[in-house]
mmCIF file of C-alpha atoms in Angstrom:
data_model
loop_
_atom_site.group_PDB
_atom_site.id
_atom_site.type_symbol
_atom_site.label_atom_id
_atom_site.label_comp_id
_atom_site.label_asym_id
_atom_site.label_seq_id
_atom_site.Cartn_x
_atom_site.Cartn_y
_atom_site.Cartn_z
ATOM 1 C CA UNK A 82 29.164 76.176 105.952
ATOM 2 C CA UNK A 83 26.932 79.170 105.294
ATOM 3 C CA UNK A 84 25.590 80.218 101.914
ATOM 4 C CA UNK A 85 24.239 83.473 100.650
ATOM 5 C CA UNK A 86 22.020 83.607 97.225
ATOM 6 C CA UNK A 87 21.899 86.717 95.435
ATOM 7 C CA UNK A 88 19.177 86.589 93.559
ATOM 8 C CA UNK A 89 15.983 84.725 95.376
ATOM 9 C CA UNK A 90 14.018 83.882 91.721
ATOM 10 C CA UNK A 91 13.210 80.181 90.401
ATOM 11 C CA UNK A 92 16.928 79.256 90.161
ATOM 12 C CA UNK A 93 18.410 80.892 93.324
ATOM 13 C CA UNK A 94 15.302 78.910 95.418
ATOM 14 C CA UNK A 95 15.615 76.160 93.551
ATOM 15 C CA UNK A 96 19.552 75.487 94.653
ATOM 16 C CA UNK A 97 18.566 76.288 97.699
ATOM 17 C CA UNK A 98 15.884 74.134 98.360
ATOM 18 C CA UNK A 99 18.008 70.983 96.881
ATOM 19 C CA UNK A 100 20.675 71.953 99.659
ATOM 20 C CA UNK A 101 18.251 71.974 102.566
ATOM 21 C CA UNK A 102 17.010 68.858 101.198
ATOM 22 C CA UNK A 103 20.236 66.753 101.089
ATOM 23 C CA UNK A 104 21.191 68.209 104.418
ATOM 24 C CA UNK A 105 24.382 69.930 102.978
ATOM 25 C CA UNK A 106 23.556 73.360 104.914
ATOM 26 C CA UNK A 107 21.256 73.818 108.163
ATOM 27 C CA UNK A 108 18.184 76.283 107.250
ATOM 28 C CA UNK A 109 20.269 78.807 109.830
ATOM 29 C CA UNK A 110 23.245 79.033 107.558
ATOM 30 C CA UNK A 111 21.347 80.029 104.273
ATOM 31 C CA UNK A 112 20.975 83.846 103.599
ATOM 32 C CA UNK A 113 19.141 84.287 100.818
ATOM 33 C CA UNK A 114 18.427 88.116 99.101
ATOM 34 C CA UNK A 115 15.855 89.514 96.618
ATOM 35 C CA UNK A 116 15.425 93.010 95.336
ATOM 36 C CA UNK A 117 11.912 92.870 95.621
ATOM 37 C CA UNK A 118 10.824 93.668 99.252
ATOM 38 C CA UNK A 119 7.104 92.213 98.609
ATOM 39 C CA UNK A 120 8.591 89.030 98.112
ATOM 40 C CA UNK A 121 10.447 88.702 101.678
ATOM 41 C CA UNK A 122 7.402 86.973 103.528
ATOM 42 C CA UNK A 123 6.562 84.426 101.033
ATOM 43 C CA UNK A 124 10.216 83.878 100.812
ATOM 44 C CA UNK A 125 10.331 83.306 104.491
ATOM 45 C CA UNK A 126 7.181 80.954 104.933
ATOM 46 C CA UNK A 127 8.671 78.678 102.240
ATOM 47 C CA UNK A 128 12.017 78.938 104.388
ATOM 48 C CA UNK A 129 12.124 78.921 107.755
ATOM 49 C CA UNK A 130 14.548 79.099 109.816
ATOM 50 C CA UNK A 131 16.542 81.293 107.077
ATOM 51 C CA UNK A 132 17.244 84.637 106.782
ATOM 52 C CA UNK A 133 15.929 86.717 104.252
ATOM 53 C CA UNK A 134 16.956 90.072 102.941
ATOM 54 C CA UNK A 135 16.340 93.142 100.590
ATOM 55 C CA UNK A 136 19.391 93.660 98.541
ATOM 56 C CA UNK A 137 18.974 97.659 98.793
ATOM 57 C CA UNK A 138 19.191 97.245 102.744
ATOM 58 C CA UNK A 139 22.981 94.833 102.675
ATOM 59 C CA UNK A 140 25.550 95.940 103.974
ATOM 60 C CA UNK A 141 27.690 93.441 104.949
ATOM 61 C CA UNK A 142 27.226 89.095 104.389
ATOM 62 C CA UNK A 143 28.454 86.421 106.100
ATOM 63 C CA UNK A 144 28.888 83.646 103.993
ATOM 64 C CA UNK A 145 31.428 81.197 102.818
ATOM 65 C CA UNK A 146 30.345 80.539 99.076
ATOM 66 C CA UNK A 147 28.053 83.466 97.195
ATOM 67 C CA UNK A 148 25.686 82.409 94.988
ATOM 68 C CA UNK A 149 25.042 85.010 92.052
ATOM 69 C CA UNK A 150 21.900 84.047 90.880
ATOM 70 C CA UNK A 151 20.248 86.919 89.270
ATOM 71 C CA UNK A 152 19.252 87.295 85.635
ATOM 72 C CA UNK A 153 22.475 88.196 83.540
ATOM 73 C CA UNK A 154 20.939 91.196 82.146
ATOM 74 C CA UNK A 155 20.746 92.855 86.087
ATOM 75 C CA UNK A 156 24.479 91.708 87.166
ATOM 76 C CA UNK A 157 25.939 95.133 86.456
ATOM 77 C CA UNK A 158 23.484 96.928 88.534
ATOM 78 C CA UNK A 159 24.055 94.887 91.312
ATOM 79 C CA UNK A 160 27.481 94.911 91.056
ATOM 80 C CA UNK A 161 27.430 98.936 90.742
ATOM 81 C CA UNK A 162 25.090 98.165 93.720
ATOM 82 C CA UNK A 163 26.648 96.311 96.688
ATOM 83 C CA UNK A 164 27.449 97.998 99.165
ATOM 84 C CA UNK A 165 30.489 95.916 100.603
ATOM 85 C CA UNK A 166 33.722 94.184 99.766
ATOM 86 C CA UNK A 167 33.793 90.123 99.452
ATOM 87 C CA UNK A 168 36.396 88.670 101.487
ATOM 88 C CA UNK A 169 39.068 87.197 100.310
ATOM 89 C CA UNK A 170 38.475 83.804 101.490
ATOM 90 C CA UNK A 171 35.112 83.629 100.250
ATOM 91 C CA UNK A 172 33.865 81.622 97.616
ATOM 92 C CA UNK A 173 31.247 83.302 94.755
ATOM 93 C CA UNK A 174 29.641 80.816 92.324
ATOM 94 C CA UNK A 175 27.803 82.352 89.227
ATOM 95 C CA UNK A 176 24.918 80.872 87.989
ATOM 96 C CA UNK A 177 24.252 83.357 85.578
ATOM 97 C CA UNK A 178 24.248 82.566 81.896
ATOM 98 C CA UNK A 179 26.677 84.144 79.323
ATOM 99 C CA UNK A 180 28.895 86.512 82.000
ATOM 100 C CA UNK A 181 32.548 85.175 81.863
ATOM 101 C CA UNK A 182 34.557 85.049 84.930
ATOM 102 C CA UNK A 183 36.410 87.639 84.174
ATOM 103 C CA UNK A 184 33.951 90.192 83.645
ATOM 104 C CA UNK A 185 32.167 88.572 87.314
ATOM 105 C CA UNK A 186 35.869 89.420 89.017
ATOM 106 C CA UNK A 187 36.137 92.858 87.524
ATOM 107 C CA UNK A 188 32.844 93.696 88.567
ATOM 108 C CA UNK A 189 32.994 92.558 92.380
ATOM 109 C CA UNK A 190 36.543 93.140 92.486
ATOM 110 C CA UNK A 191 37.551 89.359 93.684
ATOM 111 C CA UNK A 192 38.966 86.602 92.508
ATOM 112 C CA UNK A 193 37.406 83.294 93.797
ATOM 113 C CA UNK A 194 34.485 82.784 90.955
ATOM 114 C CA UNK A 195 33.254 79.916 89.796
ATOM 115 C CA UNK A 196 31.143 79.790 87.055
ATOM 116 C CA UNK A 197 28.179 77.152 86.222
ATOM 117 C CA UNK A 198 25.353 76.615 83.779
ATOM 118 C CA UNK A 199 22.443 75.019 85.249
ATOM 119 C CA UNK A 200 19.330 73.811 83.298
ATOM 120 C CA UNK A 201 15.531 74.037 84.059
ATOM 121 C CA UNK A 202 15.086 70.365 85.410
ATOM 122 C CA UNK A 203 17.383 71.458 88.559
ATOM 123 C CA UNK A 204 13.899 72.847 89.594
ATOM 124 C CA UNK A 205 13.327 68.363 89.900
ATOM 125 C CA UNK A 206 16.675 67.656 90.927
ATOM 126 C CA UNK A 207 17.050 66.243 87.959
ATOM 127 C CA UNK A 208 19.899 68.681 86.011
ATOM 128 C CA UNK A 209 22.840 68.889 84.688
ATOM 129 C CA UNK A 210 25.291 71.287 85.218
ATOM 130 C CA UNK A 211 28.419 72.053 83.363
ATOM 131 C CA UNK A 212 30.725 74.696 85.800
ATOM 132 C CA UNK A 213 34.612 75.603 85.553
ATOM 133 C CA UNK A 214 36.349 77.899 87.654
ATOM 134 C CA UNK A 215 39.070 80.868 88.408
ATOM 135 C CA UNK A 216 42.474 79.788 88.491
ATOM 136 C CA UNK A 217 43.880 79.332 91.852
ATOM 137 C CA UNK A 218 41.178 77.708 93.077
ATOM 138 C CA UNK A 219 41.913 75.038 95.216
ATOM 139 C CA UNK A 220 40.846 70.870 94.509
ATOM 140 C CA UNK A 221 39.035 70.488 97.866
ATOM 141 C CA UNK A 222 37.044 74.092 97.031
ATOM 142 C CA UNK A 223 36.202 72.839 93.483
ATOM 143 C CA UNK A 224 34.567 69.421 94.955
ATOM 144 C CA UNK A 225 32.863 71.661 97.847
ATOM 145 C CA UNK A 226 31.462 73.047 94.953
ATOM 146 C CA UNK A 227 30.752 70.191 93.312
ATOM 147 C CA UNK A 228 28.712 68.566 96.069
ATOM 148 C CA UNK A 229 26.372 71.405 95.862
ATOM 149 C CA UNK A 230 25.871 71.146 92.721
ATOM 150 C CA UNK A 231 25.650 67.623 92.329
ATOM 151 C CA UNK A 232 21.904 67.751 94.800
ATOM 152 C CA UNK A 233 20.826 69.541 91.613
ATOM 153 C CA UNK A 234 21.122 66.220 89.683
ATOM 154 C CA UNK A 235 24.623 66.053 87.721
ATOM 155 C CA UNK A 236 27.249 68.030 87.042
ATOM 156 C CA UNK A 237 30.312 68.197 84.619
ATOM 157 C CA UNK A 238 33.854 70.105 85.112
ATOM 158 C CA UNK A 239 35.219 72.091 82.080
ATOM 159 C CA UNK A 240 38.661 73.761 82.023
ATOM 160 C CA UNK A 241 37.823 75.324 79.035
ATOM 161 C CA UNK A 242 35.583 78.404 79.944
ATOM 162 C CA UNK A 243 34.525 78.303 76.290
ATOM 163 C CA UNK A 244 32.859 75.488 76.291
ATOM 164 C CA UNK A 245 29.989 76.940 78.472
ATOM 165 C CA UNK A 246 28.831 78.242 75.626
ATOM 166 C CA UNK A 247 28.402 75.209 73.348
ATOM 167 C CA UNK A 248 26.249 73.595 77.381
ATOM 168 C CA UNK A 249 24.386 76.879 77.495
ATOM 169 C CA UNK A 250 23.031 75.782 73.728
ATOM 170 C CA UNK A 251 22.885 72.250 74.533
ATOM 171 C CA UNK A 252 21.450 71.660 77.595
ATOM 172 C CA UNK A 253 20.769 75.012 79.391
ATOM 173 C CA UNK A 254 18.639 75.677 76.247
ATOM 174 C CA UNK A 255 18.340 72.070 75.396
ATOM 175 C CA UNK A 256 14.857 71.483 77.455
ATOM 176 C CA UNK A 257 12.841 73.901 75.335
ATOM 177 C CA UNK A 258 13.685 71.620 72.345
ATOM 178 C CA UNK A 259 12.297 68.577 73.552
ATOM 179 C CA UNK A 260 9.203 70.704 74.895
ATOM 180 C CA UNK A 261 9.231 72.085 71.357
ATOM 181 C CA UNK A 262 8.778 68.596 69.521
ATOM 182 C CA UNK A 263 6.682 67.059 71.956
ATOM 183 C CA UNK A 264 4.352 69.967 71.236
ATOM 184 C CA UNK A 265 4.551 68.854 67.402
ATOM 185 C CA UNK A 266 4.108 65.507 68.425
ATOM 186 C CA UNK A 267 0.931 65.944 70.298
ATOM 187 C CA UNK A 268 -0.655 68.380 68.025
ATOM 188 C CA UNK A 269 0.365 65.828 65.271
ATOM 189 C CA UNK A 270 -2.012 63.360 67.385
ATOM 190 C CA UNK A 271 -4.823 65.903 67.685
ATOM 191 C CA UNK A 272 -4.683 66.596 63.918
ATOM 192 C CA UNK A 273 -5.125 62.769 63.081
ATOM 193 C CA UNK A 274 -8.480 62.928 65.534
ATOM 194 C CA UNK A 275 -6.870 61.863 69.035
ATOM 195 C CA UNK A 276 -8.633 63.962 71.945
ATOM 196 C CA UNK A 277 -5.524 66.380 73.465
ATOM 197 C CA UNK A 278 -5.131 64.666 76.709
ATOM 198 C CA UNK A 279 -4.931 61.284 75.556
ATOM 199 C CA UNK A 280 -2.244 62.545 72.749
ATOM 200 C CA UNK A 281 -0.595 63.767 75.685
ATOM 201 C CA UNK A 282 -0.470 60.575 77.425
ATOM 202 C CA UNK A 283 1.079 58.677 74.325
ATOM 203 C CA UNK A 284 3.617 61.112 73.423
ATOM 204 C CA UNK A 285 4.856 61.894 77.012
ATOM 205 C CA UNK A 286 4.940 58.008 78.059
ATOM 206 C CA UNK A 287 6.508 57.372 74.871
ATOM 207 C CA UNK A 288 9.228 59.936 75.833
ATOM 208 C CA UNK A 289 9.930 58.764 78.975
ATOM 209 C CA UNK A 290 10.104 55.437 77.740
ATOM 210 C CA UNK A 291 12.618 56.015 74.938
ATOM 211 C CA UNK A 292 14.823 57.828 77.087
ATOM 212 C CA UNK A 293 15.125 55.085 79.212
ATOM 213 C CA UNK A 294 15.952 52.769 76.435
ATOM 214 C CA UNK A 295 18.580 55.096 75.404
ATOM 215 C CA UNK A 296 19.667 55.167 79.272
ATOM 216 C CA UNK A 297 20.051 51.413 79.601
ATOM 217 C CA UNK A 298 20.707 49.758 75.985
ATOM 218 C CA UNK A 299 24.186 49.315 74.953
ATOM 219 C CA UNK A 300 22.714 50.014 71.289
ATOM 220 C CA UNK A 301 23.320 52.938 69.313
ATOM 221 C CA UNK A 302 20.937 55.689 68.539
ATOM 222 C CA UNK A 303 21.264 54.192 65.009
ATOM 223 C CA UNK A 304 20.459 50.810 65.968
ATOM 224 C CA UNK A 305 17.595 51.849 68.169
ATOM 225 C CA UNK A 306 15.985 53.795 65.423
ATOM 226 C CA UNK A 307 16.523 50.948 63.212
ATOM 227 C CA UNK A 308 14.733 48.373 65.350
ATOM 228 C CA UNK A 309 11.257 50.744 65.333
ATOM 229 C CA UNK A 310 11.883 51.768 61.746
ATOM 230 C CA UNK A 311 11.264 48.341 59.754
ATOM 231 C CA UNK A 312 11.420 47.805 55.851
ATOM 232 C CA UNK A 313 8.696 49.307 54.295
ATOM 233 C CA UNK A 314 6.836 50.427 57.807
ATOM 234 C CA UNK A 315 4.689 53.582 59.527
ATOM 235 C CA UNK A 316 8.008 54.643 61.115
ATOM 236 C CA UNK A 317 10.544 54.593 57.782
ATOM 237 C CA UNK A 318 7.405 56.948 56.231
ATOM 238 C CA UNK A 319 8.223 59.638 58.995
ATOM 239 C CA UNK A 320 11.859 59.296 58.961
ATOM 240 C CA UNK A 321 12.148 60.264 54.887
ATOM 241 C CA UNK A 322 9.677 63.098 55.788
ATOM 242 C CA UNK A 323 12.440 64.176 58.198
ATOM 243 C CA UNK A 324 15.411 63.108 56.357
ATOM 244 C CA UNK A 325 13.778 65.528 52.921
ATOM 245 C CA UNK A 326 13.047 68.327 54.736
ATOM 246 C CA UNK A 327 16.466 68.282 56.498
ATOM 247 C CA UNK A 328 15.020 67.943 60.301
ATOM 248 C CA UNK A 329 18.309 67.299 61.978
ATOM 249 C CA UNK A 330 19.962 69.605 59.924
ATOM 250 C CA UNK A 331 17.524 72.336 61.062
ATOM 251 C CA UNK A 332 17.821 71.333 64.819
ATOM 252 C CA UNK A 333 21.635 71.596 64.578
ATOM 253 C CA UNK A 334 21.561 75.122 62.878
ATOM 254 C CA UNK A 335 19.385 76.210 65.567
ATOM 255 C CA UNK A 336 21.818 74.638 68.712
ATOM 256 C CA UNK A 337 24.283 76.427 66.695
ATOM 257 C CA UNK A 338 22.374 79.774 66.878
ATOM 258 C CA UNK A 339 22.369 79.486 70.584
ATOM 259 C CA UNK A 340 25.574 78.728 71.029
ATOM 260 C CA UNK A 341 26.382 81.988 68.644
ATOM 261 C CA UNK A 342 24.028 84.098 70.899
ATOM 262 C CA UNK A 343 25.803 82.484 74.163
ATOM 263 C CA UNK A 344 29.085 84.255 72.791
ATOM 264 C CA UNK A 345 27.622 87.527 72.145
ATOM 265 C CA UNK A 346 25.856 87.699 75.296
ATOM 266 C CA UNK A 347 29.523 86.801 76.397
ATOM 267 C CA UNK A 348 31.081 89.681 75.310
#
């Protein structure tokens, strides 16, 4: 199978690079494209054995499945932009946020798009990826698909195109937030006196830890929280902190608010 990337930034390289890594494509089968001509030999040293290209000098590309991984913001210009006509048989997969499939087949004038909505820890291999597709795509295309996806960490099929919306809030934004109140956390620790790195330490251990107790406990979130938060304790102090100043209210307004900019960028 060969693959072409439109788009050679963090995400394009990053799919890439978890392809050539599971062995699902030989480095001679991946095409990969940038607009940026100063970027071809780094591009190259970090894969060889692939080809790389300008996008101003295509003008024709042999691939089975497409990947359009620019930012969504410079779709239209290369759309306006390319210089040939997809083939029928081949296979584009957008990995752009916000642009619906139907805009992506008006613009490129074809009808085999898939759509997906990656999240920063595919950089790891360690994502999650919600995707849905055209109609008339076939099963055994959509689990081609899948497979590629997949050596990006997980992925999840919607029917409902809508929906991508409510993952682009939840988990294609959804790192930041956890970045966001680990920040709080640690500078939280350095307040009370702890030296930065050592707040660090705590408050990244004691995230990885209590995800995987969430990963591998058959309790509830309720139930965990209630065996840290005894009667009368350090932890039940913080909690009515959060619970008065309406913390989870606050987080779900703000999900909300990117899910609500998701749909404009939509339209």
């Amino acid at each position: 199978m060969k693959i072409a990337v439109l788009g050679a930034g963090n995400m394009g390289l990053s799919f890439s690079k978890s392809f050539l890594k599971y062995e699902l494509i030989k480095p001679e089968n991946l095409h990969l494209v940038t607009r940026k001509k100063e970027k071809v030999n780094k591009i190259s040293r970090n894969f060889p054995g692939s080809k790389v290209s300008v996008f101003s000098d295509l003008k024709t590309i042999e691939a089975d499945l497409v990947i359009i991984a620019v930012k969504p913001q410079d779709f239209q210009f290369v759309a306006e932009n390319i210089s040939f006509q997809f083939k029928e048989n081949q296979m584009v997969l957008s990995i752009m946020a916000g642009i619906k499939i139907e805009k992506i087949q008006k613009f490129l004038n074809h009808k085999k798009v898939v759509r997906a909505m990656p999240n920063s820890p595919t950089l790891l291999g360690m994502g999650i990826t919600g995707y849905t597709a055209a109609e008339g795509i076939s099963f055994p295309d959509l689990m081609q698909i899948e497979r590629f996806l997949n050596s990006t960490g997980r992925s999840v099929y919607l029917e409902d195109e809508n929906l991508l919306d409510g993952v682009t809030a939840l988990s294609g934004s959804g790192p930041a937030y956890f970045y966001y109140i680990v920040d709080a956390m640690i500078k939280a620790g350095t307040k009370m006196g702890i030296e930065e790195n050592l707040a660090k330490l705590f408050v990244k251990q004691t995230m990885l830890g209590a995800y995987h107790l969430i990963n591998n406990s058959e309790k509830s979130l309720e139930e965990l929280i209630e065996d840290v938060a005894s009667k009368g304790g350090t932890t039940e102090a913080a909690l009515k902190v959060f619970d008065e100043n309406e913390l989870k209210e606050t987080l779900r307004k703000g999900i909300l608010a990117a899910e609500k900019r998701s749909k404009e960028l939509s339209n």
